[in-house]
Coordinates of N, CA, C and O in Angstrom, one line a residue:
X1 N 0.8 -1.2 0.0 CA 0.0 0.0 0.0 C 0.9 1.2 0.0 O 1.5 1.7 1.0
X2 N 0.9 1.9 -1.5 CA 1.4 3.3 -1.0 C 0.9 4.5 0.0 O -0.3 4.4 0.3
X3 N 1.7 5.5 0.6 CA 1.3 6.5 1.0 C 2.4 7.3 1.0 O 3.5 7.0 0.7
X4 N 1.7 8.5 1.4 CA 2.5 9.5 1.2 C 2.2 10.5 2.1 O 1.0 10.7 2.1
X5 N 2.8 11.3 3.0 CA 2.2 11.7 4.7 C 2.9 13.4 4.3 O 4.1 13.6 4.3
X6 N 2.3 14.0 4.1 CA 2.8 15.4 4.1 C 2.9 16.0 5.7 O 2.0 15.7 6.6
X7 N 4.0 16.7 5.8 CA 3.9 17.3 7.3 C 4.2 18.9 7.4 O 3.7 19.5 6.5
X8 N 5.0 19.7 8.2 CA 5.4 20.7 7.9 C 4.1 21.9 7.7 O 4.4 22.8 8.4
X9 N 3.0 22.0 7.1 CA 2.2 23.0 6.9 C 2.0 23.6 8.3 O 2.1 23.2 9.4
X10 N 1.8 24.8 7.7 CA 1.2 25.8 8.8 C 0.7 27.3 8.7 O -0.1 27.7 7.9
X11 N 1.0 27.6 9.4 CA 1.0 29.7 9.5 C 1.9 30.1 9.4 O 2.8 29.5 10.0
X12 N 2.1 31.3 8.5 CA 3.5 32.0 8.3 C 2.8 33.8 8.2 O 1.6 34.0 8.2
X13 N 3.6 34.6 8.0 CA 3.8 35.6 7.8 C 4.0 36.0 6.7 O 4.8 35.2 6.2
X14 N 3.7 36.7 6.1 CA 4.4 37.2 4.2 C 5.8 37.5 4.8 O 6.2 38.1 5.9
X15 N 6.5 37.0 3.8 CA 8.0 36.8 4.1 C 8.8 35.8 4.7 O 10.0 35.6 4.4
X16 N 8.2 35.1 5.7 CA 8.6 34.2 6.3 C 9.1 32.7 5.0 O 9.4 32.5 3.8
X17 N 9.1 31.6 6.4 CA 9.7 30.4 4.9 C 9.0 29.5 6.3 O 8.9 29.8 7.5
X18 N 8.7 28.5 5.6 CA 8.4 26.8 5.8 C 8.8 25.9 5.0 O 9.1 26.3 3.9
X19 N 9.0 24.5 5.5 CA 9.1 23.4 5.0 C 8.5 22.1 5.0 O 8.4 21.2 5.8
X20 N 8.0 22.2 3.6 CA 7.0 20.8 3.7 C 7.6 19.8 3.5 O 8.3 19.9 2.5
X21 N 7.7 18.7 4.3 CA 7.9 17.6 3.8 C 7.1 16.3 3.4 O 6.0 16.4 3.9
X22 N 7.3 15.2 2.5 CA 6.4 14.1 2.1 C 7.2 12.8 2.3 O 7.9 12.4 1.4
X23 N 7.0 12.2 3.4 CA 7.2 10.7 3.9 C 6.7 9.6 2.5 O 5.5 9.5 2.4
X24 N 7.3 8.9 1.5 CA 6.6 8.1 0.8 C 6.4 6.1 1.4 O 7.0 6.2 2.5
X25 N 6.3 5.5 1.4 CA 6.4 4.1 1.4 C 5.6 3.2 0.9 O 4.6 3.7 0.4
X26 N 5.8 2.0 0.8 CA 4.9 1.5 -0.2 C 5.4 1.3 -1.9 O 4.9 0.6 -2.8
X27 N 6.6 2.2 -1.9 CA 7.0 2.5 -3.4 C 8.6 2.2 -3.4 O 9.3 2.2 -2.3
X28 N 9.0 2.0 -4.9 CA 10.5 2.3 -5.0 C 10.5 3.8 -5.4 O 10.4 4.3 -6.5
X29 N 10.8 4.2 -4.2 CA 10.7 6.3 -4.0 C 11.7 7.0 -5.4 O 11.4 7.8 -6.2
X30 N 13.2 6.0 -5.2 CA 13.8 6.4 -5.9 C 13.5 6.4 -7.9 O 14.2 6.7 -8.9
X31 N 12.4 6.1 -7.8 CA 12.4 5.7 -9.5 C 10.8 6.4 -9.5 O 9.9 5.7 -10.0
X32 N 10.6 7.2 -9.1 CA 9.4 8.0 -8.7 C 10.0 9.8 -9.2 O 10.9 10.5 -8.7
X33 N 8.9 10.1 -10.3 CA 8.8 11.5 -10.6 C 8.2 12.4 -8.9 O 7.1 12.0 -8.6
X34 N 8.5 12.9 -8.3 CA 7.9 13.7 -7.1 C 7.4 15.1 -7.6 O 8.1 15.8 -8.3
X35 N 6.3 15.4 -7.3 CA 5.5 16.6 -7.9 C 5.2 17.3 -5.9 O 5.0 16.7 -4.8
X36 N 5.2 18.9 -6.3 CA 4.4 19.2 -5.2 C 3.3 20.3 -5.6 O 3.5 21.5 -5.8
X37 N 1.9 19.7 -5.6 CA 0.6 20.8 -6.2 C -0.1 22.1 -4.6 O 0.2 22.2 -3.4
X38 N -0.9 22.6 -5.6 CA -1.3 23.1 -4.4 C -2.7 23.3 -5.0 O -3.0 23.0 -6.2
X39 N -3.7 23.8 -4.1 CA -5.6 24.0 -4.3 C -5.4 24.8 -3.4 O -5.2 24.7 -2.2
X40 N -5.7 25.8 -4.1 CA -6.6 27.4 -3.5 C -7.9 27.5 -3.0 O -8.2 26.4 -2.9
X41 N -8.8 28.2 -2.7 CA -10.0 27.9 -2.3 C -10.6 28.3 -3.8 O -10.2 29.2 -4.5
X42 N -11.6 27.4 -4.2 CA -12.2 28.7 -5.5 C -11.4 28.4 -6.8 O -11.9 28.8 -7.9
X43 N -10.1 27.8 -6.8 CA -9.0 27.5 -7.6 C -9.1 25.9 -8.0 O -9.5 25.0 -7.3
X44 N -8.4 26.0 -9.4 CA -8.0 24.4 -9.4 C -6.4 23.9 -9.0 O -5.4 24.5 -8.7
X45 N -6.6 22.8 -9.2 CA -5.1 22.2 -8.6 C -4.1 22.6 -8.9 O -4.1 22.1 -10.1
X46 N -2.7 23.3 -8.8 CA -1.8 23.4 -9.6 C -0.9 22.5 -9.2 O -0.8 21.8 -8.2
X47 N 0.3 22.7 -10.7 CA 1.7 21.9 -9.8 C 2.5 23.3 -9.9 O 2.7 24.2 -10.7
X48 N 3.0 23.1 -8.3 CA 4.0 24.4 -8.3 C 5.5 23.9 -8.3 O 6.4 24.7 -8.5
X49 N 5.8 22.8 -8.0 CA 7.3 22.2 -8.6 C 7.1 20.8 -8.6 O 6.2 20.1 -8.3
X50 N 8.4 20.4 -9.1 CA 8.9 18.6 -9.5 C 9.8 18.7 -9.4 O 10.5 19.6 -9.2
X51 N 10.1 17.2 -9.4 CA 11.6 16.9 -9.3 C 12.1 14.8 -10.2 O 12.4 13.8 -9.7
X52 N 12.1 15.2 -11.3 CA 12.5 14.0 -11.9 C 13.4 12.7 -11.4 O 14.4 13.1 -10.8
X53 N 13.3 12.1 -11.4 CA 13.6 10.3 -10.6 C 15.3 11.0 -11.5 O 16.2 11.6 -11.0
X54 N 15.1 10.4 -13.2 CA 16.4 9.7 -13.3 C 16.8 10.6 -14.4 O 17.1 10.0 -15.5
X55 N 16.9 12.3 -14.4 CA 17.6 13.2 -14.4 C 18.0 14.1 -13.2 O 19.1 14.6 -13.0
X56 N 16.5 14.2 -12.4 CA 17.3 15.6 -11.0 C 17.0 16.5 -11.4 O 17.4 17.5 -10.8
X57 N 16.1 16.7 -12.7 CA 15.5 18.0 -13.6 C 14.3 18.5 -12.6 O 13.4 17.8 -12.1
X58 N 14.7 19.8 -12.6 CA 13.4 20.4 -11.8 C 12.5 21.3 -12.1 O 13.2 22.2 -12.6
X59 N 11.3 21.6 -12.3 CA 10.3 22.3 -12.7 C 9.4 23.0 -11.3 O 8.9 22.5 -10.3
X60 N 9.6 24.7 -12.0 CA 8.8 25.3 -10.9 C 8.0 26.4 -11.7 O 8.3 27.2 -12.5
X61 N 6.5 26.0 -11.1 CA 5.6 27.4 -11.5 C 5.9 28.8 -11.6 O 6.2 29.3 -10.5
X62 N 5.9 29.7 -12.7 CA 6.3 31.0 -12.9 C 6.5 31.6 -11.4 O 7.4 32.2 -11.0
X63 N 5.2 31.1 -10.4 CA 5.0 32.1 -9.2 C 5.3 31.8 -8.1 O 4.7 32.2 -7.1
X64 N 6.5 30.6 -8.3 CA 7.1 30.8 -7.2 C 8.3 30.1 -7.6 O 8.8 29.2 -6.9
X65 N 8.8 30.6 -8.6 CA 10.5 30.6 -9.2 C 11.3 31.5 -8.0 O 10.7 32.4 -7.3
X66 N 12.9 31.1 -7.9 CA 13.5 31.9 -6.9 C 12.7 32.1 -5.5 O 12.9 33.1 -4.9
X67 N 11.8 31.3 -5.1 CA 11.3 31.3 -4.1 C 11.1 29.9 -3.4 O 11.1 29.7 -2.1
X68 N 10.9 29.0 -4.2 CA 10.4 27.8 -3.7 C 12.0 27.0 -4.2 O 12.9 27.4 -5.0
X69 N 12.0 25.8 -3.5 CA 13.0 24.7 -3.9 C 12.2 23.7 -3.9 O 11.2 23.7 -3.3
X70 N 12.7 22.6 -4.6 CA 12.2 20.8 -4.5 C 13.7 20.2 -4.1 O 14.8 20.4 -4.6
X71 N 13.4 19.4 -3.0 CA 14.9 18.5 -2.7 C 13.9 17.3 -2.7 O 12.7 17.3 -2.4
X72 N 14.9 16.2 -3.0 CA 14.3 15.0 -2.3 C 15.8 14.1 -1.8 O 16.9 14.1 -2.2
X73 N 15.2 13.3 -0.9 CA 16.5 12.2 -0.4 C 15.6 10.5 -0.2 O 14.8 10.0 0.5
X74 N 16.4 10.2 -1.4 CA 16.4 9.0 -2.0 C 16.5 7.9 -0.8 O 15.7 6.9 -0.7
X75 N 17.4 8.4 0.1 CA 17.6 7.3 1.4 C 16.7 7.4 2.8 O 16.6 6.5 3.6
X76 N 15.9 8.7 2.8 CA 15.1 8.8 3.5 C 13.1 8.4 3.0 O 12.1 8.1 3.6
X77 N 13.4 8.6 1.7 CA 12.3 8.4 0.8 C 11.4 9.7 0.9 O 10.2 9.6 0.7
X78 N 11.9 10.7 1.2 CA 11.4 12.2 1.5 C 11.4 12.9 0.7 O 12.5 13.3 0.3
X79 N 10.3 13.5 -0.1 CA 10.9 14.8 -0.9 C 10.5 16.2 0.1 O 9.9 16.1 1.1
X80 N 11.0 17.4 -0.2 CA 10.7 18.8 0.9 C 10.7 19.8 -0.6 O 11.3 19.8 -1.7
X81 N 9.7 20.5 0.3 CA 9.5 21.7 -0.5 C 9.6 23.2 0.4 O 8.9 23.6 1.3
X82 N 11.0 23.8 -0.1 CA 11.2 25.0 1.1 C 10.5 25.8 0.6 O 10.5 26.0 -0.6
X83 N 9.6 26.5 1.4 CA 9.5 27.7 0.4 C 9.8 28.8 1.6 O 9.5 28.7 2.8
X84 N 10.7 30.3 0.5 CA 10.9 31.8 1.2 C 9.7 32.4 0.6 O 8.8 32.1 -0.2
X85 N 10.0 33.5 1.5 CA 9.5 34.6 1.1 C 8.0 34.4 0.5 O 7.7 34.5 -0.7
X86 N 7.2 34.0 1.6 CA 5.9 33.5 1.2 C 5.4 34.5 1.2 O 5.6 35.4 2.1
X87 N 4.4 34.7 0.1 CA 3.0 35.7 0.1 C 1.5 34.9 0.5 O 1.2 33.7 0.7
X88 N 1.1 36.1 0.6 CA -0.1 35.4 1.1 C -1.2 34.6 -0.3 O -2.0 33.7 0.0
X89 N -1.0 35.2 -1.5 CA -1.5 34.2 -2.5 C -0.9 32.7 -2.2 O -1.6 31.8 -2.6
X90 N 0.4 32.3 -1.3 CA 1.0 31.2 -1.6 C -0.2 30.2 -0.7 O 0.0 29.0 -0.5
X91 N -1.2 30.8 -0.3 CA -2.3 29.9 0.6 C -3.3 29.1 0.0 O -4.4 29.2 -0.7
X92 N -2.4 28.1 0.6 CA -3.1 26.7 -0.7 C -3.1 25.7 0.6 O -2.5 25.7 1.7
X93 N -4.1 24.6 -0.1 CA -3.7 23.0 0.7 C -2.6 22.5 -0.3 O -2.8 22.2 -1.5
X94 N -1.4 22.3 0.4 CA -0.3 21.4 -0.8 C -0.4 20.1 -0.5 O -0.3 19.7 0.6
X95 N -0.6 19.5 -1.7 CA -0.5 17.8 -1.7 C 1.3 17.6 -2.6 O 1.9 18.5 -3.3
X96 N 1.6 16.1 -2.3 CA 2.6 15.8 -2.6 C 2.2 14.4 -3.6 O 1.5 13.4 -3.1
X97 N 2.5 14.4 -4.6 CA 2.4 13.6 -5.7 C 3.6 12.7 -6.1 O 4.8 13.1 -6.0
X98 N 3.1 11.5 -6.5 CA 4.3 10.6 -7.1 C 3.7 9.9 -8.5 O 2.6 9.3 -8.7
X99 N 4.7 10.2 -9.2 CA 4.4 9.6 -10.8 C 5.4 8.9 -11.1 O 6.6 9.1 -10.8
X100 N 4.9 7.7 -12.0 CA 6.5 6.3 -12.5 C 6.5 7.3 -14.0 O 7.6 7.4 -14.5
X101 N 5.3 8.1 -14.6 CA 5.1 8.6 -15.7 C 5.2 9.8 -16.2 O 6.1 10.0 -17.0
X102 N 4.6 10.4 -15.9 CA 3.9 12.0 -16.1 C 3.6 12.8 -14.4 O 2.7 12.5 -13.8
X103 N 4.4 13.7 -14.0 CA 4.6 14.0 -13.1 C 2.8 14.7 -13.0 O 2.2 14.4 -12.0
X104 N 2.3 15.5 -14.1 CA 1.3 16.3 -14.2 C 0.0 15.1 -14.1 O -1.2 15.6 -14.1
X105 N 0.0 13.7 -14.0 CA -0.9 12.9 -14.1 C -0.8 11.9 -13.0 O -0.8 10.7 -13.2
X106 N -0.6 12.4 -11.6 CA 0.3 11.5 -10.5 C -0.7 10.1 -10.3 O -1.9 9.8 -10.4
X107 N 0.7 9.2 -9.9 CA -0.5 8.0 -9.3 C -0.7 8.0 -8.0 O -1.2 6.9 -7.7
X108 N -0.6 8.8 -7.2 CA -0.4 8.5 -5.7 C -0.3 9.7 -5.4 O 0.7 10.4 -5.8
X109 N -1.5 10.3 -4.2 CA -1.3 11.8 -4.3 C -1.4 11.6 -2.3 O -2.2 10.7 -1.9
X110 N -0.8 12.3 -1.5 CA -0.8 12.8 0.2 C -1.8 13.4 0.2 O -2.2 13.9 -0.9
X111 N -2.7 13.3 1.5 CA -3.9 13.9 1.9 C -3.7 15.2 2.0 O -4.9 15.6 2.2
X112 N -2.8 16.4 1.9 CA -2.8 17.5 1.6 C -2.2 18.0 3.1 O -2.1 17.1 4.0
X113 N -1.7 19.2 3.4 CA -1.0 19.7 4.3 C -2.0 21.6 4.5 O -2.3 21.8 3.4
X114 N -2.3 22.4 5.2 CA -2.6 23.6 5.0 C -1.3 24.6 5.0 O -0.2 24.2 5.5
X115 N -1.4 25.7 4.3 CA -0.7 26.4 4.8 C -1.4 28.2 4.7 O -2.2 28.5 3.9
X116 N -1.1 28.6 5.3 CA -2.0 29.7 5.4 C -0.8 30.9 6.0 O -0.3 31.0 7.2
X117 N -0.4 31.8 4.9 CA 0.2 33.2 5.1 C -0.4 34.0 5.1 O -1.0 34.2 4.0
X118 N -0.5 35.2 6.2 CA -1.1 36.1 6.2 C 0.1 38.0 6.2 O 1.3 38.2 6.3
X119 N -0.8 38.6 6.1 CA 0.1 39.9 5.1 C 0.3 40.8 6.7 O 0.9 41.9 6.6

């Protein structure tokens, strides 16, 4: 049984920084595309970064380039998503996604984490 346990969400400040993390098991983590989406209220799902199994290629949404990072550690089976200098648009539920395929079509998505910055 896969899962995937997002932790880290919370309350921040505009400006401040958090770190999400996503616990996976159930899977070989390391040969897994890692995606991290987010849902707004009122909004649809986005992906705001990735991180490719078997290049290390990373992909991040226009709006939160130079703000956000994707790491992941293969031996822990963790991916993290730091994010700076948060605004308060960044107030989303972030889920953590895992794809063998298409990062944008995950098979295995975390029950979601809140995070909520305020101005």
């Amino acid at each position: 049984q896969v899962q995937l346990v997002e932790s880290g969400g919370g309350l921040a400040q505009a400006g401040g920084s958090l770190r999400l993390s996503c616990a996976a098991s159930g899977l070989t983590f390391s040969r897994y595309h890692m995606g991290w989406f987010r849902q707004a209220p009122g909004k649809e799902r986005e992906l705001v970064a990735a991180m490719w199994w078997n290049t290390a290629n990373t992909y991040y949404a226009d709006s939160v380039k130079g703000r956000f990072t994707i790491s992941r550690d293969n031996v822990k089976n963790t991916v993290y998503l730091q994010m700076n200098s948060l605004k308060p648009e960044d107030t989303a539920v972030y889920y953590c996604a895992a794809s063998a395929l298409r990062i944008n079509n995950p098979q295995y998505w975390g029950q979601g984490t809140q995070v909520s910055v305020s101005s």
